[in-house]
Short mmCIF file of C-alpha atoms and ligand atoms in Angstrom, two decimals:
data_model
loop_
_atom_site.label_atom_id
_atom_site.label_comp_id
_atom_site.label_asym_id
_atom_site.label_seq_id
_atom_site.Cartn_x
_atom_site.Cartn_y
_atom_site.Cartn_z
CA MET A 26 10.56 -10.34 -2.76
CA THR A 27 13.73 -12.34 -2.42
CA ASN A 28 16.81 -10.16 -2.46
CA ILE A 29 19.68 -11.45 -0.17
CA ASN A 30 21.33 -8.09 -0.44
CA LEU A 31 18.77 -6.17 1.74
CA PRO A 32 18.88 -3.81 3.32
CA ILE A 33 20.60 -1.46 0.80
CA LEU A 34 22.43 0.73 3.05
CA PRO A 35 24.16 4.04 2.07
CA ASN A 36 27.72 3.54 0.71
CA GLU A 37 29.79 4.45 -2.19
CA LYS A 38 28.64 1.50 -4.24
CA ASN A 39 24.77 1.80 -3.19
CA VAL A 40 23.77 4.53 -5.53
CA ILE A 41 19.83 4.95 -5.99
CA GLY A 42 18.59 5.32 -9.57
CA ILE A 43 15.90 7.64 -10.21
CA LEU A 44 14.03 7.34 -13.57
CA GLY A 45 12.34 10.89 -14.58
CA GLY A 46 13.69 14.25 -13.78
CA GLY A 47 10.53 16.25 -12.68
CA GLN A 48 9.79 17.53 -9.37
CA LEU A 49 8.92 14.18 -7.98
CA GLY A 50 12.30 12.97 -8.97
CA LYS A 51 13.87 16.06 -7.39
CA LEU A 52 12.10 15.37 -4.16
CA ILE A 53 13.01 11.76 -4.10
CA ALA A 54 16.74 12.60 -4.69
CA LEU A 55 16.58 15.18 -1.76
CA SER A 56 15.17 12.38 0.56
CA ALA A 57 17.79 9.94 -0.61
CA SER A 58 20.51 12.30 -0.15
CA LYS A 59 19.19 13.22 3.30
CA ALA A 60 19.43 9.52 4.14
CA GLY A 61 23.06 9.30 3.00
CA TYR A 62 22.57 7.90 -0.33
CA LYS A 63 24.06 8.89 -3.67
CA THR A 64 21.62 9.36 -6.53
CA HIS A 65 21.84 8.78 -10.39
CA LEU A 66 19.27 10.22 -12.44
CA TYR A 67 18.12 8.90 -15.98
CA CYS A 68 15.87 11.09 -17.94
CA PRO A 69 15.48 12.61 -21.51
CA LYS A 70 17.09 16.18 -22.04
CA GLY A 71 14.66 18.97 -21.13
CA ASP A 72 13.70 21.08 -18.23
CA ASN A 73 14.52 18.71 -15.60
CA PRO A 74 14.49 20.25 -11.88
CA ALA A 75 15.80 16.98 -10.60
CA GLU A 76 19.16 17.47 -12.39
CA ILE A 77 20.44 20.06 -9.91
CA VAL A 78 20.02 17.86 -6.88
CA VAL A 79 21.56 14.31 -7.84
CA ASP A 80 25.02 13.21 -7.96
CA LYS A 81 25.07 11.97 -11.47
CA VAL A 82 22.89 12.43 -14.53
CA THR A 83 22.37 10.44 -17.74
CA ASN A 84 20.53 12.17 -20.33
CA GLY A 85 18.73 9.54 -22.67
CA GLU A 86 15.60 8.45 -24.13
CA TRP A 87 13.46 5.71 -22.83
CA ASN A 88 14.47 3.38 -25.79
CA ASP A 89 18.19 4.24 -25.71
CA PHE A 90 18.82 0.54 -24.59
CA GLU A 91 22.71 0.93 -24.48
CA LYS A 92 22.37 3.96 -22.18
CA LEU A 93 19.85 2.25 -20.03
CA VAL A 94 22.07 -1.02 -19.52
CA GLN A 95 24.81 1.18 -18.59
CA PHE A 96 22.84 3.02 -16.14
CA SER A 97 21.34 -0.02 -14.60
CA GLU A 98 24.88 -1.64 -14.03
CA ASN A 99 25.67 1.33 -11.91
CA VAL A 100 22.69 1.55 -9.35
CA ALA A 101 21.94 -0.71 -6.59
CA CYS A 102 18.26 -0.10 -7.09
CA ALA A 103 15.89 2.21 -9.02
CA THR A 104 12.42 3.69 -9.03
CA SER A 105 10.41 5.71 -11.34
CA GLU A 106 8.83 9.22 -10.85
CA PHE A 107 7.43 9.04 -14.34
CA GLU A 108 4.16 7.13 -14.65
CA ASN A 109 4.10 6.64 -18.32
CA ILE A 110 7.74 4.93 -18.46
CA PRO A 111 7.52 2.28 -21.03
CA SER A 112 7.32 -1.38 -19.40
CA LYS A 113 10.01 -2.49 -21.78
CA THR A 114 12.35 0.04 -20.26
CA LEU A 115 11.68 -1.38 -16.74
CA GLU A 116 12.04 -4.82 -17.79
CA LEU A 117 15.43 -3.97 -19.43
CA LEU A 118 16.87 -2.37 -16.42
CA SER A 119 15.45 -5.27 -14.10
CA ASN A 120 17.95 -7.54 -15.58
CA ASN A 121 20.73 -5.80 -13.75
CA THR A 122 19.10 -3.94 -10.88
CA THR A 123 15.98 -4.19 -8.52
CA ILE A 124 13.34 -2.07 -9.84
CA ILE A 125 10.48 -1.07 -7.37
CA PRO A 126 7.63 -0.79 -8.23
CA SER A 127 7.70 -3.51 -11.16
CA SER A 128 7.02 -2.95 -14.66
CA ILE A 129 3.94 -5.04 -14.24
CA VAL A 130 2.47 -2.44 -11.59
CA PHE A 131 3.36 0.47 -14.06
CA ARG A 132 1.58 -1.13 -16.94
CA CYS A 133 -1.45 -1.68 -14.94
CA ALA A 134 -1.39 1.91 -13.75
CA GLN A 135 -0.71 3.33 -17.34
CA ILE A 136 -4.08 1.76 -18.91
CA ARG A 137 -7.38 3.10 -17.27
CA SER A 138 -9.31 -0.08 -18.26
CA LYS A 139 -6.80 -2.30 -16.67
CA GLU A 140 -6.46 -0.34 -13.34
CA LYS A 141 -10.20 -0.26 -13.07
CA GLU A 142 -10.42 -4.02 -13.73
CA MET A 143 -7.67 -4.54 -11.04
CA ALA A 144 -9.67 -2.29 -8.80
CA LEU A 145 -13.01 -4.25 -9.22
CA LYS A 146 -11.20 -7.48 -8.70
CA SER A 147 -9.73 -6.06 -5.43
CA GLY A 148 -13.24 -5.28 -4.14
CA PHE A 149 -13.37 -1.52 -4.92
CA ASN A 150 -16.43 0.16 -6.73
CA THR A 151 -15.60 2.04 -9.72
CA PRO A 152 -17.98 4.54 -11.76
CA LYS A 153 -19.63 2.66 -14.48
CA TRP A 154 -17.20 2.53 -17.50
CA PHE A 155 -16.89 1.29 -21.08
CA LEU A 156 -13.86 0.49 -23.33
CA ILE A 157 -14.21 2.56 -26.29
CA LYS A 158 -12.39 1.64 -29.51
CA ASN A 159 -14.42 3.52 -32.02
CA THR A 160 -17.00 5.97 -32.73
CA ASP A 161 -20.00 3.15 -32.72
CA ASP A 162 -18.61 2.10 -29.17
CA LEU A 163 -18.87 5.65 -28.19
CA ILE A 164 -22.28 6.16 -29.53
CA THR A 165 -23.63 3.02 -27.73
CA ALA A 166 -21.93 3.62 -24.40
CA SER A 167 -23.06 7.19 -24.29
CA GLN A 168 -26.72 6.15 -24.68
CA SER A 169 -26.48 3.56 -21.95
CA LEU A 170 -25.08 6.35 -19.51
CA GLY A 171 -27.98 8.80 -20.66
CA ASN A 172 -25.65 10.97 -22.81
CA ARG A 173 -23.66 12.09 -19.69
CA GLY A 174 -20.23 11.15 -18.94
CA ILE A 175 -16.46 11.63 -19.00
CA LEU A 176 -14.43 10.43 -21.79
CA LYS A 177 -10.74 9.90 -21.23
CA THR A 178 -7.95 8.44 -23.27
CA ASN A 179 -7.08 5.02 -21.95
CA SER A 180 -3.41 5.95 -21.67
CA PHE A 181 -1.27 9.13 -21.27
CA GLY A 182 -3.74 11.50 -19.55
CA TYR A 183 -2.65 13.54 -16.63
CA ASP A 184 -3.77 16.73 -14.88
CA GLY A 185 -6.98 16.65 -16.46
CA LYS A 186 -5.35 16.42 -19.98
CA GLY A 187 -6.85 13.72 -22.53
CA GLN A 188 -10.46 13.94 -21.13
CA PHE A 189 -13.69 15.67 -22.14
CA ARG A 190 -17.14 15.79 -20.54
CA ILE A 191 -19.98 14.78 -22.72
CA ASN A 192 -23.69 15.77 -22.53
CA SER A 193 -26.58 15.25 -25.10
CA ASP A 194 -25.42 18.48 -26.98
CA THR A 195 -21.76 16.92 -27.47
CA ASN A 196 -20.87 16.07 -30.98
CA LEU A 197 -19.22 12.73 -30.24
CA PHE A 198 -17.50 12.66 -33.68
CA GLU A 199 -15.75 15.88 -32.87
CA ILE A 200 -14.70 14.83 -29.51
CA TRP A 201 -13.38 11.38 -30.69
CA GLU A 202 -11.31 13.23 -33.11
CA LYS A 203 -10.25 15.99 -30.54
CA LEU A 204 -8.81 13.08 -28.14
CA GLY A 205 -6.87 11.80 -31.24
CA ALA A 206 -8.95 8.81 -32.17
CA VAL A 207 -7.35 6.54 -29.68
CA GLU A 208 -8.63 4.00 -27.54
CA CYS A 209 -10.61 5.57 -24.56
CA VAL A 210 -12.84 4.81 -21.65
CA LEU A 211 -16.20 6.52 -21.15
CA GLU A 212 -17.06 6.88 -17.46
CA GLU A 213 -20.27 7.63 -15.80
CA LEU A 214 -19.85 11.17 -14.35
CA LEU A 215 -20.34 10.93 -10.59
CA ASP A 216 -21.63 13.54 -8.52
CA PHE A 217 -19.27 13.09 -5.61
CA LYS A 218 -19.36 14.81 -2.21
CA ARG A 219 -15.50 15.04 -2.09
CA GLU A 220 -12.28 13.60 -3.50
CA ILE A 221 -9.91 11.79 -1.26
CA SER A 222 -6.67 9.76 -1.70
CA ILE A 223 -5.08 7.16 0.13
CA MET A 224 -1.50 5.98 0.29
CA TYR A 225 0.05 2.64 0.97
CA PHE A 226 3.58 1.67 1.14
CA LYS A 227 5.31 -1.76 1.06
CA SER A 228 9.17 -2.15 1.78
CA ALA A 229 11.13 -4.52 -0.13
CA ASP A 230 11.60 -6.28 3.34
CA ASN A 231 7.88 -6.99 3.26
CA THR A 232 6.84 -4.42 6.10
CA ASP A 233 4.23 -2.12 5.09
CA GLY A 234 1.91 0.86 6.25
CA PHE A 235 -0.45 3.81 5.38
CA PHE A 236 -0.28 7.45 5.54
CA PRO A 237 -3.34 9.32 6.82
CA LEU A 238 -5.88 10.08 4.20
CA SER A 239 -5.86 13.36 2.14
CA GLU A 240 -8.84 15.32 0.93
CA ASN A 241 -8.33 16.99 -2.52
CA PHE A 242 -9.66 19.92 -4.31
CA HIS A 243 -9.51 20.14 -8.14
CA GLN A 244 -9.47 23.12 -10.64
CA ASP A 245 -9.91 22.29 -14.12
CA GLY A 246 -8.95 18.60 -13.69
CA ILE A 247 -5.73 19.94 -11.88
CA LEU A 248 -5.18 19.30 -8.18
CA LYS A 249 -5.16 22.85 -6.37
CA ARG A 250 -5.46 22.16 -2.70
CA THR A 251 -5.01 19.24 -0.20
CA VAL A 252 -6.27 19.13 3.55
CA ALA A 253 -4.93 16.28 5.65
CA PRO A 254 -5.61 14.18 7.44
CA ALA A 255 -9.07 13.91 6.12
CA ILE A 256 -11.55 12.59 8.35
CA LEU A 257 -13.32 9.43 7.72
CA ASN A 258 -15.66 6.93 9.44
CA GLU A 259 -13.16 4.42 11.10
CA THR A 260 -15.03 1.31 9.56
CA VAL A 261 -15.02 3.01 6.12
CA LYS A 262 -11.29 3.64 6.44
CA GLN A 263 -10.46 0.12 7.59
CA ASP A 264 -12.56 -1.31 4.52
CA LEU A 265 -10.52 1.07 2.15
CA ARG A 266 -7.31 -0.17 3.71
CA LEU A 267 -8.23 -3.82 3.33
CA LYS A 268 -9.16 -3.02 -0.53
CA THR A 269 -5.91 -1.24 -0.98
CA LYS A 270 -3.94 -4.20 0.48
CA GLU A 271 -5.80 -6.59 -1.58
CA LEU A 272 -5.06 -4.64 -4.95
CA SER A 273 -1.50 -4.52 -3.84
CA LYS A 274 -1.26 -8.19 -3.17
CA ASN A 275 -2.90 -8.84 -6.54
CA LEU A 276 0.00 -6.81 -8.15
CA ASP A 277 2.82 -8.30 -6.02
CA PHE A 278 3.49 -4.47 -5.26
CA TYR A 279 6.43 -2.78 -3.42
CA GLY A 280 6.91 0.83 -3.31
CA ILE A 281 4.39 3.51 -2.64
CA LEU A 282 0.92 3.45 -4.20
CA ALA A 283 -1.68 6.51 -4.31
CA ILE A 284 -5.26 5.84 -5.07
CA GLU A 285 -7.71 8.68 -6.04
CA LEU A 286 -11.12 8.12 -4.72
CA PHE A 287 -14.50 9.87 -4.95
CA GLU A 288 -16.76 9.77 -1.73
CA LEU A 289 -20.50 10.00 -2.70
CA VAL A 290 -23.13 11.69 -0.41
CA ASP A 291 -24.36 8.21 0.91
CA GLY A 292 -20.66 7.63 2.15
CA SER A 293 -19.75 5.03 -0.57
CA ILE A 294 -16.49 5.12 -1.87
CA PHE A 295 -15.39 4.85 -5.71
CA PHE A 296 -12.11 4.23 -7.05
CA ASN A 297 -10.87 6.71 -9.78
CA GLU A 298 -7.13 6.03 -10.52
CA MET A 299 -3.95 4.84 -8.95
CA ALA A 300 -0.40 5.86 -9.21
CA PRO A 301 2.46 3.78 -8.10
CA ARG A 302 4.81 6.73 -7.17
CA PRO A 303 4.83 9.85 -4.99
CA HIS A 304 1.44 11.64 -5.40
CA ASN A 305 0.90 15.41 -5.48
CA SER A 306 -1.89 14.93 -2.72
CA PHE A 307 0.83 13.64 -0.45
CA HIS A 308 3.18 16.62 -0.62
CA TRP A 309 1.93 17.83 2.79
CA THR A 310 3.78 14.90 4.35
CA ILE A 311 7.04 16.72 3.56
CA ASP A 312 6.42 19.00 6.47
CA GLY A 313 3.62 17.32 8.28
CA CYS A 314 5.10 14.01 8.97
CA ASP A 315 8.23 12.82 10.55
CA ASN A 316 8.77 10.66 7.43
CA SER A 317 7.33 12.13 4.12
CA GLN A 318 6.23 10.15 1.23
CA PHE A 319 9.61 10.45 -0.37
CA ASP A 320 11.63 9.24 2.71
CA ILE A 321 9.15 6.29 2.84
CA LEU A 322 9.67 5.43 -0.77
CA VAL A 323 13.55 5.41 -0.30
CA ARG A 324 13.16 3.25 2.68
CA SER A 325 10.79 1.06 0.85
CA ILE A 326 13.11 0.51 -2.14
CA CYS A 327 16.16 -0.01 -0.11
CA GLY A 328 14.41 -2.71 2.06
CA LEU A 329 14.34 -0.76 5.41
CA PRO A 330 11.47 -1.42 7.88
CA VAL A 331 8.37 0.71 7.47
CA LYS A 332 5.09 1.36 9.39
CA ASP A 333 2.09 3.38 9.46
CA VAL A 334 2.98 7.20 9.44
CA SER A 335 0.95 9.64 11.47
CA SER A 336 0.57 13.33 11.07
CA ASN A 337 2.00 16.38 13.13
CA GLY A 338 -1.32 18.16 13.32
CA LYS A 339 -3.67 19.25 10.50
CA TRP A 340 -1.86 20.47 7.28
CA GLU A 341 -3.01 22.33 3.90
CA MET A 342 -0.95 22.04 0.80
CA THR A 343 -1.56 24.38 -2.05
CA ASN A 344 -0.12 24.05 -5.72
CA ILE A 345 1.44 26.78 -7.43
CA ILE A 346 0.38 26.63 -10.86
CA GLY A 347 1.42 28.35 -13.94
CA ASP A 348 1.44 32.17 -13.30
CA ASP A 349 0.78 31.64 -9.67
CA VAL A 350 4.59 31.47 -9.51
CA ASN A 351 5.05 35.20 -10.32
CA ASN A 352 2.81 36.34 -7.51
CA LEU A 353 4.39 34.89 -4.37
CA ILE A 354 5.31 37.87 -2.32
CA GLY A 355 2.50 37.12 0.08
CA LEU A 356 4.04 33.82 0.88
CA TYR A 357 7.58 35.08 1.21
CA ASN A 358 6.32 37.53 3.89
CA ASP A 359 4.99 35.00 6.10
CA GLN A 360 7.21 32.22 7.32
CA SER A 361 4.53 29.91 8.36
CA TYR A 362 4.05 29.25 4.43
CA LEU A 363 6.47 26.34 3.98
CA LEU A 364 7.32 27.11 0.41
CA ASN A 365 8.78 24.41 -2.01
CA LEU A 366 9.61 25.69 -5.43
CA TYR A 367 10.63 23.07 -7.93
CA GLY A 368 13.13 25.23 -10.05
CA LYS A 369 11.49 24.60 -13.42
CA LYS A 370 12.92 27.11 -16.06
CA ASN A 371 9.81 27.10 -18.27
CA ASN A 372 6.40 28.13 -17.06
CA LYS A 373 3.14 27.63 -18.94
CA PRO A 374 -0.44 27.47 -17.78
CA GLY A 375 -1.38 24.46 -15.83
CA ARG A 376 2.30 23.57 -15.19
CA LYS A 377 2.91 22.79 -11.40
CA MET A 378 5.84 25.03 -10.53
CA GLY A 379 5.87 24.39 -6.76
CA HIS A 380 3.55 24.09 -3.73
CA TYR A 381 3.54 25.42 -0.06
CA ASN A 382 2.40 23.70 3.11
CA LYS A 383 0.86 25.24 5.96
CA GLN A 384 -0.08 23.76 9.34
CA ILE A 385 -3.63 24.63 10.21
CA ILE A 386 -4.19 23.16 13.48
P1 ADP B 9 -5.82 12.71 -14.27
O1 ADP B 9 -5.25 11.36 -14.74
O2 ADP B 9 -5.74 13.58 -15.29
O3 ADP B 9 -5.64 13.12 -12.94
P2 ADP B 9 -8.58 11.78 -13.41
O4 ADP B 9 -9.23 10.41 -13.81
O5 ADP B 9 -7.92 11.76 -12.12
O6 ADP B 9 -7.54 12.13 -14.44
O7 ADP B 9 -9.76 12.94 -13.54
C1 ADP B 9 -9.19 14.26 -13.12
C2 ADP B 9 -10.45 14.81 -12.28
O8 ADP B 9 -11.54 14.95 -13.10
C3 ADP B 9 -10.66 13.96 -10.99
O9 ADP B 9 -9.93 14.34 -10.02
C4 ADP B 9 -12.15 14.50 -10.79
O10 ADP B 9 -12.16 15.80 -10.13
C5 ADP B 9 -12.72 14.63 -12.25
N1 ADP B 9 -13.25 13.19 -12.60
C6 ADP B 9 -12.72 12.40 -13.21
N2 ADP B 9 -13.34 11.26 -13.40
C7 ADP B 9 -14.63 11.75 -12.93
C8 ADP B 9 -15.81 10.97 -12.69
N3 ADP B 9 -16.17 9.85 -13.40
N4 ADP B 9 -16.99 11.64 -12.31
C9 ADP B 9 -16.77 12.98 -11.77
N5 ADP B 9 -15.54 13.54 -11.93
C10 ADP B 9 -14.47 12.93 -12.48
MG1 MG B 10 -6.34 12.05 -11.18
#
């Protein structure tokens, strides 16, 4: 990356742009503000917890090109908390400002088949998978997986949405319709020992580093709990780091990148998916590290030097999902639970309303 104006230091002119008004946007803005930067949020109208902590808000759709151009003329750099941001939007913004990560990175992460191809190219294993464009593809692929797999829409899935497990009793035509008759991938269902995630970051000044690994526990496809740092054999860890850096090189990546992984009983590691943005499984870094994933993202987009981050002890992060938010009295009564509520106005089942961190060692 060649930007002669680096580093971007906090001053009246150097406003950081944030795309997307969810909890990740809110936490990016808080880190930016702590570091002395002004922030400008762009997001569609809605229940946007980030709006209350930024200096300026523009409410607009992702295809409101006039508003987007105006926004891009007023920020020194911008990043997206929203994974499904249209690449056209990012390309337009990048005419006037530095966008980190790039539209190419987001496009890759938005399409499961593309990210799997990229992972394979970078040396990762992936579960066996097939691109599914119609029910004929689905029937053939299902047979070659012994009628046991997990069908996922190729785009727009999150928190376990847009996916179904299939077995020999599944009516494939029904499932296909249920997922909206859209392009999908059918994956082999892995009997993993545990789920872990890795986070890599690279600053616009070309320095880089890793956070310690996280170990993740899901319920109904949604992350419930993370314990970190996860312990992993040193050789396996170094190999994982090499592959992650290779993937980042292949994408000319800047920013922060989370990769979700499966570890099998035999110790082999499989790529599941990646997210080029702050990731829920690294929320423990807010309290468990000197620099959180949000602090490091701000440093990275502004071209400040970064290096490996270590943890201060062992941490557990628990998500507050849906109605959990109405039952927090036990947490309020014990100050060792470091509570972080996002301030969303509307609660519904499966919605991430907040999380809490607790040091366990
Ligand atoms: P999302 O985008 O919704 O997070 P994921 O692909 O990460 O979708 O799937 C959500 C969860 O479903 C994973 O964290 C894992 O627990 C389970 N899962 C996904 N793919 C597989 C697979 N191939 N084998 C076994 N479990 C899987
Ligand atoms: Mg996932």
